[in-house]
Short mmCIF file of C-alpha atoms and ligand atoms in Angstrom, two decimals:
data_model
loop_
_atom_site.label_atom_id
_atom_site.label_comp_id
_atom_site.label_asym_id
_atom_site.label_seq_id
_atom_site.Cartn_x
_atom_site.Cartn_y
_atom_site.Cartn_z
CA UNK A 1 12.11 -1.59 -29.91
CA UNK A 2 12.47 1.58 -27.78
CA UNK A 3 15.44 3.91 -27.85
CA UNK A 4 18.87 3.69 -26.27
CA UNK A 5 19.48 4.71 -22.72
CA UNK A 6 20.25 8.54 -22.56
CA UNK A 7 21.77 10.99 -19.93
CA UNK A 8 19.44 13.25 -17.90
CA UNK A 9 18.02 16.11 -19.93
CA UNK A 10 20.00 15.37 -23.10
CA UNK A 11 17.31 13.63 -25.00
CA UNK A 12 13.96 11.58 -24.53
CA UNK A 13 13.87 8.73 -22.09
CA UNK A 14 11.66 5.94 -22.78
CA UNK A 15 9.97 5.92 -19.32
CA UNK A 16 9.67 8.36 -16.69
CA UNK A 17 8.48 7.09 -13.20
CA UNK A 18 6.92 9.42 -10.84
CA UNK A 19 7.51 8.47 -7.23
CA UNK A 20 9.51 5.64 -5.94
CA UNK A 21 7.71 3.42 -3.37
CA UNK A 22 7.83 -0.36 -3.75
CA UNK A 23 5.67 -0.41 -6.78
CA UNK A 24 7.47 1.80 -9.06
CA UNK A 25 10.72 0.44 -7.63
CA UNK A 26 9.61 -3.06 -8.94
CA UNK A 27 8.95 -1.55 -12.52
CA UNK A 28 12.48 -0.05 -12.19
CA UNK A 29 13.95 -3.26 -10.98
CA UNK A 30 12.57 -5.27 -13.64
CA UNK A 31 13.33 -2.76 -16.40
CA UNK A 32 17.08 -3.02 -15.61
CA UNK A 33 17.10 -6.29 -17.39
CA UNK A 34 15.39 -5.14 -20.34
CA UNK A 35 18.04 -3.90 -22.94
CA UNK A 36 17.49 -0.85 -24.91
CA UNK A 37 14.76 0.82 -22.80
CA UNK A 38 15.90 4.03 -21.04
CA UNK A 39 14.26 4.88 -17.76
CA UNK A 40 14.46 7.34 -14.82
CA UNK A 41 12.41 7.18 -11.84
CA UNK A 42 11.97 10.36 -9.82
CA UNK A 43 11.50 10.27 -6.14
CA UNK A 44 11.14 13.54 -3.95
CA UNK A 45 12.56 11.89 -0.67
CA UNK A 46 16.32 12.17 -0.13
CA UNK A 47 16.47 8.47 0.34
CA UNK A 48 14.19 5.44 -0.07
CA UNK A 49 11.60 5.31 2.78
CA UNK A 50 8.73 2.96 3.17
CA UNK A 51 5.91 4.37 5.26
CA UNK A 52 8.57 5.71 7.65
CA UNK A 53 6.00 7.14 10.01
CA UNK A 54 4.60 3.61 10.63
CA UNK A 55 8.04 1.71 11.08
CA UNK A 56 7.32 1.06 14.80
CA UNK A 57 8.79 -1.62 17.03
CA UNK A 58 7.11 -5.09 16.73
CA UNK A 59 5.54 -4.43 13.37
CA UNK A 60 5.36 -7.29 10.60
CA UNK A 61 4.52 -7.69 6.97
CA UNK A 62 1.09 -9.04 6.08
CA UNK A 63 2.63 -10.65 3.00
CA UNK A 64 5.31 -13.17 2.56
CA UNK A 65 8.82 -12.11 1.68
CA UNK A 66 8.65 -14.05 -1.54
CA UNK A 67 6.27 -11.38 -2.78
CA UNK A 68 9.23 -9.04 -3.32
CA UNK A 69 10.04 -6.58 -6.17
CA UNK A 70 10.94 -9.24 -8.82
CA UNK A 71 10.79 -13.00 -7.70
CA UNK A 72 7.35 -13.76 -9.01
CA UNK A 73 8.60 -13.08 -12.53
CA UNK A 74 12.51 -13.33 -12.43
CA UNK A 75 13.40 -15.35 -9.34
CA UNK A 76 17.19 -15.12 -10.29
CA UNK A 77 17.15 -11.36 -10.46
CA UNK A 78 19.91 -9.50 -8.45
CA UNK A 79 17.21 -7.49 -6.85
CA UNK A 80 15.37 -10.30 -5.14
CA UNK A 81 14.76 -10.78 -1.49
CA UNK A 82 16.81 -14.02 -1.59
CA UNK A 83 19.63 -11.93 -3.14
CA UNK A 84 19.52 -9.34 -0.52
CA UNK A 85 19.74 -12.12 2.36
CA UNK A 86 22.87 -13.54 0.50
CA UNK A 87 24.56 -10.06 0.01
CA UNK A 88 23.88 -9.04 3.59
CA UNK A 89 25.31 -12.33 4.58
CA UNK A 90 22.48 -13.42 6.78
CA UNK A 91 21.06 -16.25 4.57
CA UNK A 92 21.67 -19.16 7.06
CA UNK A 93 20.54 -17.17 10.11
CA UNK A 94 17.36 -16.22 8.28
CA UNK A 95 16.49 -19.83 7.78
CA UNK A 96 17.15 -20.64 11.36
CA UNK A 97 14.92 -17.85 12.50
CA UNK A 98 11.99 -19.53 10.79
CA UNK A 99 10.28 -16.37 10.08
CA UNK A 100 6.79 -16.64 8.43
CA UNK A 101 6.23 -13.01 8.36
CA UNK A 102 9.33 -10.84 8.45
CA UNK A 103 9.34 -7.43 10.33
CA UNK A 104 8.49 -4.38 8.39
CA UNK A 105 11.96 -2.88 9.29
CA UNK A 106 13.60 -5.74 7.44
CA UNK A 107 11.36 -5.47 4.29
CA UNK A 108 12.07 -1.74 4.44
CA UNK A 109 15.79 -2.41 4.55
CA UNK A 110 15.52 -4.67 1.64
CA UNK A 111 13.67 -2.14 -0.48
CA UNK A 112 16.20 0.42 0.40
CA UNK A 113 19.08 -1.85 -0.49
CA UNK A 114 17.46 -2.61 -3.87
CA UNK A 115 16.80 1.13 -4.35
CA UNK A 116 20.39 2.01 -3.87
CA UNK A 117 21.42 -0.34 -6.54
CA UNK A 118 19.03 0.57 -9.17
CA UNK A 119 20.70 3.14 -11.49
CA UNK A 120 17.69 4.66 -12.87
CA UNK A 121 16.28 5.72 -9.48
CA UNK A 122 16.88 9.41 -8.82
CA UNK A 123 16.20 10.74 -5.14
CA UNK A 124 15.63 14.19 -4.00
CA UNK A 125 13.70 15.10 -7.22
CA UNK A 126 10.35 16.17 -6.88
CA UNK A 127 8.04 16.09 -10.07
CA UNK A 128 6.43 19.34 -10.16
CA UNK A 129 4.61 19.49 -13.47
CA UNK A 130 4.01 17.28 -16.52
CA UNK A 131 2.93 18.52 -19.76
CA UNK A 132 2.52 16.91 -23.41
CA UNK A 133 3.61 18.22 -26.85
CA UNK A 134 5.26 16.96 -29.93
CA UNK A 135 4.55 13.34 -28.87
CA UNK A 136 6.60 13.50 -25.65
CA UNK A 137 5.98 14.23 -22.02
CA UNK A 138 7.78 17.19 -20.49
CA UNK A 139 8.48 16.23 -16.76
CA UNK A 140 9.55 19.24 -14.79
CA UNK A 141 11.30 18.42 -11.58
CA UNK A 142 13.12 20.29 -8.82
CA UNK A 143 16.26 19.21 -10.71
CA UNK A 144 15.43 20.33 -14.07
CA UNK A 145 13.26 19.19 -16.99
CA UNK A 146 13.35 15.82 -18.46
CA UNK A 147 11.60 14.49 -21.60
CA UNK A 148 9.97 11.17 -21.88
CA UNK A 149 7.89 9.01 -24.32
CA UNK A 150 5.82 7.35 -21.46
CA UNK A 151 5.01 7.81 -17.83
CA UNK A 152 4.69 5.53 -14.94
CA UNK A 153 2.73 7.11 -12.02
CA UNK A 154 3.57 5.63 -8.60
CA UNK A 155 2.92 8.25 -6.21
CA UNK A 156 0.99 6.21 -3.60
CA UNK A 157 -1.73 7.30 -1.28
CA UNK A 158 -2.34 10.07 1.38
CA UNK A 159 -3.52 9.83 4.79
CA UNK A 160 -7.29 9.87 5.20
CA UNK A 161 -8.36 12.34 7.75
CA UNK A 162 -12.24 12.02 8.79
CA UNK A 163 -13.89 15.38 8.23
CA UNK A 164 -14.81 15.85 12.01
CA UNK A 165 -11.08 15.66 13.10
CA UNK A 166 -9.62 17.89 10.37
CA UNK A 167 -9.89 21.16 12.29
CA UNK A 168 -7.74 19.80 15.13
CA UNK A 169 -4.87 17.99 13.21
CA UNK A 170 -1.78 19.05 15.00
CA UNK A 171 0.41 17.80 17.89
CA UNK A 172 -2.33 16.05 19.80
CA UNK A 173 -4.33 14.88 16.93
CA UNK A 174 -2.21 12.74 14.73
CA UNK A 175 -2.65 10.55 11.71
CA UNK A 176 -1.01 7.13 12.04
CA UNK A 177 1.20 7.59 9.12
CA UNK A 178 3.18 10.30 10.86
CA UNK A 179 3.32 8.84 14.41
CA UNK A 180 6.74 7.72 14.09
CA UNK A 181 8.06 10.75 12.57
CA UNK A 182 8.14 12.78 15.72
CA UNK A 183 8.84 12.08 19.33
CA UNK A 184 5.73 11.95 21.84
CA UNK A 185 5.31 11.66 25.54
CA UNK A 186 1.96 9.96 26.40
CA UNK A 187 2.76 9.72 30.07
CA UNK A 188 -0.29 10.43 32.12
CA UNK A 189 -2.41 11.24 29.27
CA UNK A 190 -5.69 9.96 27.90
CA UNK A 191 -4.96 8.36 24.70
CA UNK A 192 -7.61 7.53 22.04
CA UNK A 193 -7.00 5.41 18.89
CA UNK A 194 -9.45 5.52 16.13
CA UNK A 195 -9.38 2.60 13.63
CA UNK A 196 -9.41 -1.19 14.00
CA UNK A 197 -7.27 -2.12 11.04
CA UNK A 198 -3.72 -3.21 11.04
CA UNK A 199 -2.06 0.36 11.70
CA UNK A 200 -4.50 0.72 14.77
CA UNK A 201 -3.56 -2.59 16.03
CA UNK A 202 0.14 -1.94 15.66
CA UNK A 203 -0.27 1.43 17.34
CA UNK A 204 -2.37 0.00 20.18
CA UNK A 205 0.31 -2.54 21.11
CA UNK A 206 3.03 0.00 21.10
CA UNK A 207 0.95 2.47 23.42
CA UNK A 208 0.07 -0.59 25.56
CA UNK A 209 3.72 -1.41 25.91
CA UNK A 210 4.78 2.03 26.91
CA UNK A 211 6.66 2.89 23.72
CA UNK A 212 5.69 6.67 24.21
CA UNK A 213 5.39 6.60 27.94
CA UNK A 214 2.51 5.10 30.36
CA UNK A 215 -0.82 6.74 29.47
CA UNK A 216 -3.44 7.05 32.09
CA UNK A 217 -6.02 5.77 29.72
CA UNK A 218 -6.24 4.12 26.47
CA UNK A 219 -9.22 3.66 24.47
CA UNK A 220 -9.23 1.76 21.03
CA UNK A 221 -12.32 2.61 19.00
CA UNK A 222 -13.32 0.63 15.82
CA UNK A 223 -16.18 0.88 13.49
CA UNK A 224 -15.85 -2.83 12.75
CA UNK A 225 -18.14 -5.04 14.82
CA UNK A 226 -15.03 -6.48 16.63
CA UNK A 227 -11.29 -6.59 16.08
CA UNK A 228 -11.29 -8.76 12.92
CA UNK A 229 -8.54 -10.81 11.63
CA UNK A 230 -7.06 -10.67 8.14
CA UNK A 231 -8.45 -13.45 6.01
CA UNK A 232 -5.48 -15.22 4.75
CA UNK A 233 -6.91 -18.59 4.09
CA UNK A 234 -5.72 -20.67 1.27
CA UNK A 235 -8.62 -20.09 -0.94
CA UNK A 236 -8.80 -16.54 -0.07
CA UNK A 237 -5.09 -16.23 -1.37
CA UNK A 238 -6.55 -17.06 -4.80
CA UNK A 239 -7.78 -13.29 -4.93
CA UNK A 240 -4.10 -12.46 -5.05
CA UNK A 241 -3.31 -14.32 -8.22
CA UNK A 242 -2.98 -13.15 -11.87
CA UNK A 243 -5.92 -15.50 -12.97
CA UNK A 244 -8.17 -13.79 -10.55
CA UNK A 245 -7.17 -10.27 -11.46
CA UNK A 246 -7.86 -11.06 -15.19
CA UNK A 247 -11.22 -12.47 -14.49
CA UNK A 248 -12.05 -9.67 -12.14
CA UNK A 249 -11.13 -7.15 -14.75
CA UNK A 250 -13.87 -8.30 -16.98
CA UNK A 251 -16.67 -7.97 -14.58
CA UNK A 252 -19.28 -5.19 -14.44
CA UNK A 253 -18.63 -2.24 -12.34
CA UNK A 254 -21.33 -2.87 -9.95
CA UNK A 255 -20.22 -6.44 -9.41
CA UNK A 256 -16.71 -5.33 -8.86
CA UNK A 257 -17.62 -2.92 -6.20
CA UNK A 258 -19.67 -5.49 -4.29
CA UNK A 259 -16.84 -8.08 -4.51
CA UNK A 260 -14.28 -5.47 -3.24
CA UNK A 261 -16.68 -4.67 -0.33
CA UNK A 262 -17.08 -8.34 0.56
CA UNK A 263 -13.30 -9.00 0.27
CA UNK A 264 -12.27 -6.20 2.54
CA UNK A 265 -10.75 -8.29 5.22
CA UNK A 266 -8.43 -10.19 2.71
CA UNK A 267 -6.30 -7.06 3.11
CA UNK A 268 -7.65 -4.65 5.68
CA UNK A 269 -8.03 -7.27 8.72
CA UNK A 270 -5.44 -7.56 11.45
CA UNK A 271 -2.89 -10.44 11.34
CA UNK A 272 -3.70 -13.28 13.68
CA UNK A 273 -0.32 -12.97 14.98
CA UNK A 274 -0.79 -9.30 16.02
CA UNK A 275 -4.31 -10.03 17.48
CA UNK A 276 -2.89 -12.76 19.56
CA UNK A 277 -0.06 -10.73 20.56
CA UNK A 278 -2.41 -7.97 21.92
CA UNK A 279 -4.74 -10.55 23.53
CA UNK A 280 -1.92 -11.94 25.54
CA UNK A 281 -0.51 -8.76 26.48
CA UNK A 282 -3.91 -7.66 27.88
CA UNK A 283 -4.37 -11.07 29.66
CA UNK A 284 -0.88 -10.82 31.22
CA UNK A 285 -1.31 -7.23 32.40
CA UNK A 286 -4.84 -7.31 33.65
CA UNK A 287 -5.62 -10.90 34.51
CA UNK A 288 -2.14 -12.09 35.62
CA UNK A 289 -0.51 -9.01 36.97
CA UNK A 290 -3.85 -7.50 37.88
CA UNK A 291 -3.05 -3.94 36.96
CA UNK A 292 -5.99 -1.44 37.57
CA UNK A 293 -7.93 -1.21 34.42
CA UNK A 294 -6.77 1.65 32.05
CA UNK A 295 -7.41 0.08 28.73
CA UNK A 296 -10.79 -0.03 26.96
CA UNK A 297 -11.66 -1.90 23.78
CA UNK A 298 -14.56 -0.08 21.86
CA UNK A 299 -15.53 -1.87 18.69
CA UNK A 300 -18.76 -1.42 16.92
CA UNK A 301 -18.63 2.41 17.33
CA UNK A 302 -18.27 5.04 14.66
CA UNK A 303 -16.71 8.44 15.47
CA UNK A 304 -19.26 10.89 14.60
CA UNK A 305 -17.78 14.34 15.93
CA UNK A 306 -14.77 15.68 17.72
CA UNK A 307 -14.99 18.84 20.18
CA UNK A 308 -12.27 20.51 21.88
CA UNK A 309 -12.33 22.56 25.14
CA UNK A 310 -8.99 24.03 26.25
CA UNK A 311 -6.57 21.15 25.48
CA UNK A 312 -9.10 18.42 25.91
CA UNK A 313 -10.84 16.72 23.20
CA UNK A 314 -14.17 14.93 23.31
CA UNK A 315 -14.92 12.23 20.73
CA UNK A 316 -18.53 11.38 20.10
CA UNK A 317 -19.33 8.05 18.65
CA UNK A 318 -22.32 6.03 17.79
CA UNK A 319 -22.46 2.61 19.34
CA UNK A 320 -23.59 0.25 16.41
CA UNK A 321 -25.18 -2.12 19.04
CA UNK A 322 -27.17 0.04 21.13
CA UNK A 323 -27.41 2.94 18.70
CA UNK A 324 -26.50 5.38 21.63
CA UNK A 325 -24.34 8.12 21.35
CA UNK A 326 -21.32 7.83 23.53
CA UNK A 327 -18.74 10.38 24.62
CA UNK A 328 -14.96 10.09 25.33
CA UNK A 329 -12.49 12.45 26.67
CA UNK A 330 -8.87 12.32 25.28
CA UNK A 331 -5.80 14.31 25.40
CA UNK A 332 -4.17 12.59 22.42
CA UNK A 333 -6.14 11.28 19.27
CA UNK A 334 -4.41 9.03 16.98
CA UNK A 335 -6.30 8.64 13.57
CA UNK A 336 -5.63 5.01 12.11
CA UNK A 337 -8.18 5.77 9.77
CA UNK A 338 -6.44 4.55 6.37
CA UNK A 339 -5.34 6.16 3.25
CA UNK A 340 -6.91 7.75 0.32
CA UNK A 341 -6.08 8.82 -3.38
CA UNK A 342 -4.31 12.14 -3.57
CA UNK A 343 -4.93 14.85 -6.15
CA UNK A 344 -1.56 15.00 -8.04
CA UNK A 345 -0.77 18.65 -8.71
CA UNK A 346 2.03 17.74 -10.97
CA UNK A 347 -0.60 16.28 -13.46
CA UNK A 348 -2.31 19.60 -13.89
CA UNK A 349 -0.82 20.03 -17.21
CA UNK A 350 -2.33 16.81 -18.66
CA UNK A 351 -5.16 16.14 -16.27
CA UNK A 352 -7.98 17.28 -18.70
CA UNK A 353 -6.81 14.67 -21.21
CA UNK A 354 -6.89 11.76 -18.91
CA UNK A 355 -9.95 9.51 -18.57
CA UNK A 356 -11.77 9.14 -15.17
CA UNK A 357 -14.83 7.41 -14.14
CA UNK A 358 -17.64 9.02 -12.41
CA UNK A 359 -15.86 8.55 -8.98
CA UNK A 360 -12.80 10.46 -10.29
CA UNK A 361 -10.74 7.24 -10.62
CA UNK A 362 -8.51 6.53 -13.51
CA UNK A 363 -10.02 4.49 -16.37
CA UNK A 364 -7.19 1.80 -16.72
CA UNK A 365 -6.88 -0.80 -19.34
CA UNK A 366 -5.82 -4.34 -18.45
CA UNK A 367 -2.13 -3.58 -18.84
CA UNK A 368 -2.49 -0.79 -16.24
CA UNK A 369 -2.35 2.05 -18.80
CA UNK A 370 -4.71 5.06 -18.27
CA UNK A 371 -7.05 6.03 -20.98
CA UNK A 372 -6.26 9.30 -22.41
CA UNK A 373 -6.81 11.15 -25.52
CA UNK A 374 -3.00 11.33 -26.64
CA UNK A 375 -1.28 9.16 -29.09
CA UNK A 376 -1.34 5.33 -28.45
CA UNK A 377 2.28 5.23 -28.40
CA UNK A 378 2.68 7.51 -25.41
CA UNK A 379 1.47 5.54 -22.58
CA UNK A 380 0.72 6.61 -19.06
CA UNK A 381 0.73 3.67 -16.58
CA UNK A 382 -0.28 3.95 -13.11
CA UNK A 383 0.29 1.55 -10.22
CA UNK A 384 -1.74 1.34 -6.91
CA UNK A 385 -4.54 3.25 -8.66
CA UNK A 386 -6.80 0.59 -9.95
CA UNK A 387 -8.50 -1.19 -6.90
CA UNK A 388 -11.89 -0.46 -8.74
CA UNK A 389 -10.84 -1.90 -11.97
CA UNK A 390 -8.38 -4.70 -11.15
CA UNK A 391 -9.36 -5.63 -7.61
CA UNK A 392 -8.27 -6.08 -4.07
CA UNK A 393 -4.81 -7.25 -5.07
CA UNK A 394 -4.12 -3.70 -6.54
CA UNK A 395 -2.82 -1.79 -3.44
CA UNK A 396 -0.84 -4.92 -2.12
CA UNK A 397 2.53 -6.15 -2.66
CA UNK A 398 1.48 -9.61 -3.58
CA UNK A 399 1.32 -9.12 -7.52
CA UNK A 400 3.58 -6.03 -7.74
CA UNK A 401 6.24 -7.99 -9.83
CA UNK A 402 3.68 -9.53 -12.04
CA UNK A 403 1.94 -6.01 -12.69
CA UNK A 404 5.47 -4.52 -13.40
CA UNK A 405 6.16 -7.12 -15.88
CA UNK A 406 2.68 -6.80 -17.52
CA UNK A 407 3.37 -2.98 -17.80
CA UNK A 408 6.82 -3.64 -19.36
CA UNK A 409 5.43 -5.99 -21.95
CA UNK A 410 3.01 -3.55 -22.97
CA UNK A 411 5.30 -0.77 -23.01
CA UNK A 412 7.68 -2.79 -25.30
CA UNK A 413 4.79 -4.50 -27.17
CA UNK A 414 6.65 -7.75 -26.90
CA UNK A 415 6.44 -10.53 -24.42
CA UNK A 416 9.71 -9.82 -22.53
CA UNK A 417 8.44 -11.64 -19.45
CA UNK A 418 6.55 -14.82 -19.77
CA UNK A 419 3.28 -14.24 -17.83
CA UNK A 420 1.32 -17.18 -19.13
CA UNK A 421 -0.23 -18.92 -16.06
CA UNK A 422 -1.57 -22.46 -15.73
CA UNK A 423 -5.13 -23.22 -14.99
CA UNK A 424 -6.29 -21.64 -11.75
CA UNK A 425 -7.60 -23.79 -8.97
CA UNK A 426 -10.94 -21.96 -8.87
CA UNK A 427 -13.06 -21.56 -11.89
CA UNK A 428 -14.09 -17.89 -11.61
CA UNK A 429 -16.28 -18.15 -14.76
CA UNK A 430 -17.72 -20.79 -17.04
CA UNK A 431 -15.08 -20.68 -19.81
CA UNK A 432 -12.55 -21.94 -17.14
CA UNK A 433 -14.96 -24.48 -15.64
CA UNK A 434 -15.99 -26.19 -18.96
CA UNK A 435 -13.27 -26.32 -21.73
CA UNK A 436 -14.79 -25.65 -25.23
CA UNK A 437 -16.67 -28.73 -26.70
CA UNK A 438 -14.56 -30.56 -29.36
CA UNK A 439 -15.97 -30.30 -32.82
CA UNK A 440 -18.09 -32.88 -33.97
CA UNK A 441 -16.34 -35.15 -36.59
C1 FAD W 501 2.14 0.57 7.22
C2 FAD W 501 1.78 0.05 5.98
C3 FAD W 501 2.21 -1.41 5.93
C4 FAD W 501 1.82 -2.11 4.72
N1 FAD W 501 2.16 -3.47 4.83
C5 FAD W 501 1.90 -4.05 3.67
C6 FAD W 501 2.13 -5.60 3.61
O1 FAD W 501 2.65 -6.06 4.55
N2 FAD W 501 1.88 -6.29 2.49
C7 FAD W 501 1.11 -5.74 1.37
O2 FAD W 501 0.81 -6.39 0.50
N3 FAD W 501 0.79 -4.37 1.60
C8 FAD W 501 1.13 -3.60 2.58
N4 FAD W 501 0.81 -2.30 2.56
C9 FAD W 501 0.15 -1.71 1.36
C10 FAD W 501 1.14 -1.33 0.22
O3 FAD W 501 2.05 -2.31 -0.17
C11 FAD W 501 2.04 -0.07 0.60
O4 FAD W 501 1.21 1.03 0.83
C12 FAD W 501 3.09 0.23 -0.56
O5 FAD W 501 3.99 1.21 -0.05
C13 FAD W 501 2.35 0.99 -1.82
O6 FAD W 501 3.32 1.41 -2.69
P1 FAD W 501 3.40 2.61 -3.53
O7 FAD W 501 4.69 2.51 -4.32
O8 FAD W 501 2.18 2.69 -4.36
O9 FAD W 501 3.33 4.06 -2.77
P2 FAD W 501 4.36 4.44 -1.65
O10 FAD W 501 5.03 3.54 -0.86
O11 FAD W 501 3.46 5.62 -0.82
O12 FAD W 501 5.36 5.30 -2.33
C14 FAD W 501 5.08 6.53 -3.21
C15 FAD W 501 6.26 7.46 -3.38
O13 FAD W 501 6.08 8.55 -4.16
C16 FAD W 501 6.59 9.72 -3.85
N5 FAD W 501 5.99 10.66 -4.45
C17 FAD W 501 4.80 11.28 -4.29
N6 FAD W 501 4.67 12.22 -5.21
C18 FAD W 501 5.78 12.57 -5.75
C19 FAD W 501 6.25 13.53 -6.72
N7 FAD W 501 5.39 14.51 -7.25
N8 FAD W 501 7.58 13.75 -7.13
C20 FAD W 501 8.39 12.73 -6.75
N9 FAD W 501 8.00 11.67 -5.69
C21 FAD W 501 6.71 11.64 -5.38
C22 FAD W 501 6.58 9.65 -2.16
O14 FAD W 501 7.49 10.48 -1.77
C23 FAD W 501 6.69 8.11 -2.02
O15 FAD W 501 8.08 7.77 -1.68
C24 FAD W 501 1.03 -1.42 3.69
C25 FAD W 501 0.75 -0.16 3.86
C26 FAD W 501 1.04 0.61 4.98
C27 FAD W 501 0.75 1.93 5.02
#
């Protein structure tokens, strides 16, 4: 077993969590019920915030509310979404509302509610540097140094900015992740949204509905062949099960990359509800009310360059159907171009000891621990860092409670949480399709 809980700075804690988004919050929530393990999760923000720049009106979850911090592993936890409903005194009205997918605002409120009750979460504390000596990690933060036996990295992703747009980032060229953080007035302006995923769709709908004023023109450009729906069919959801993750983990590198590419729309498509809402709004505005056309849908185009003259931007795009180069003027460009893995400056002190693959991604074992050249009893776990090794569920909420439990079981070297699953519906390899032959008598 691990050591008893300790006061900050006084002695070694068992687990130091770096960053508190939903993923490390889930680890923190489940650890609360493990006796004898001390933990502290550091978050640089003053309070919990879940992608605050994208908490826009009319935005909804892609996943069901039961895929919360804990329920898949400990349904009776005080940190479950159902507990939140009861404590917030809205359980019956929630049922009457018949919500298939709740709003992002509500899920964010749930996460915030949980974060406030978990004593090991410490806000306003940026982790600045981590080093390792004498079998312990020294975690230097803006609030002083802590010592920990193990780490759990949960620092999330950073906005991806296409190379050609980088020189222009500012008030008029904005990444989607930041759009809700400041006020904007798009009245009378030509607005161009780049990116046909969920964030692009959410922002498109809000611009269309005049959330930031009525633009003179709205272009929505997407590299995809059309505005493609999230694949959330029953069998597709088998990808988001522990069974599948375990089968996936054993596959070869090239097969994994191919499968991840093929499965893209299981997490990167736009929800059917959102697409329908956009379609119906367009129909009402332009076919029923017969507004003069000011909105243009431009799928199958890849942004290839951005140029600026005075305060006007010109976006150059290659049309994937005609192969022609097209040009669009814009006063405001919104980059809904996704997220990428950041370089963690705070890891500089141990970076050279961690193992990475040829694409600079962590080499993770099946328990989400990074391979490194330190002692085996000092583990470095990483969440939201193993898309390449564990598959498409890794950056999603679907399996976060299961992953947290697996991390904790490995940390404690005991089966604290029962993670044994029943036979999966699909036989991903032959061992599942054909049980071992009975021995001849
Ligand atoms: C708008 C949006 C909606 C999404 N909706 C869904 C959905 O409906 N369903 C689904 O399955 N997935 C969804 N996802 C994907 C995924 O679930 C989220 O991105 C999720 O927030 C990832 O959690 P995380 O804990 O890894 O990272 P984050 O939520 O990004 O949290 C990381 C935290 O680490 C902190 N941090 C970073 N560096 C340090 C440091 N040095 N010291 C201290 N703190 C630090 C940051 O301040 C941040 O709070 C969505 C993603 C986005 C962008």
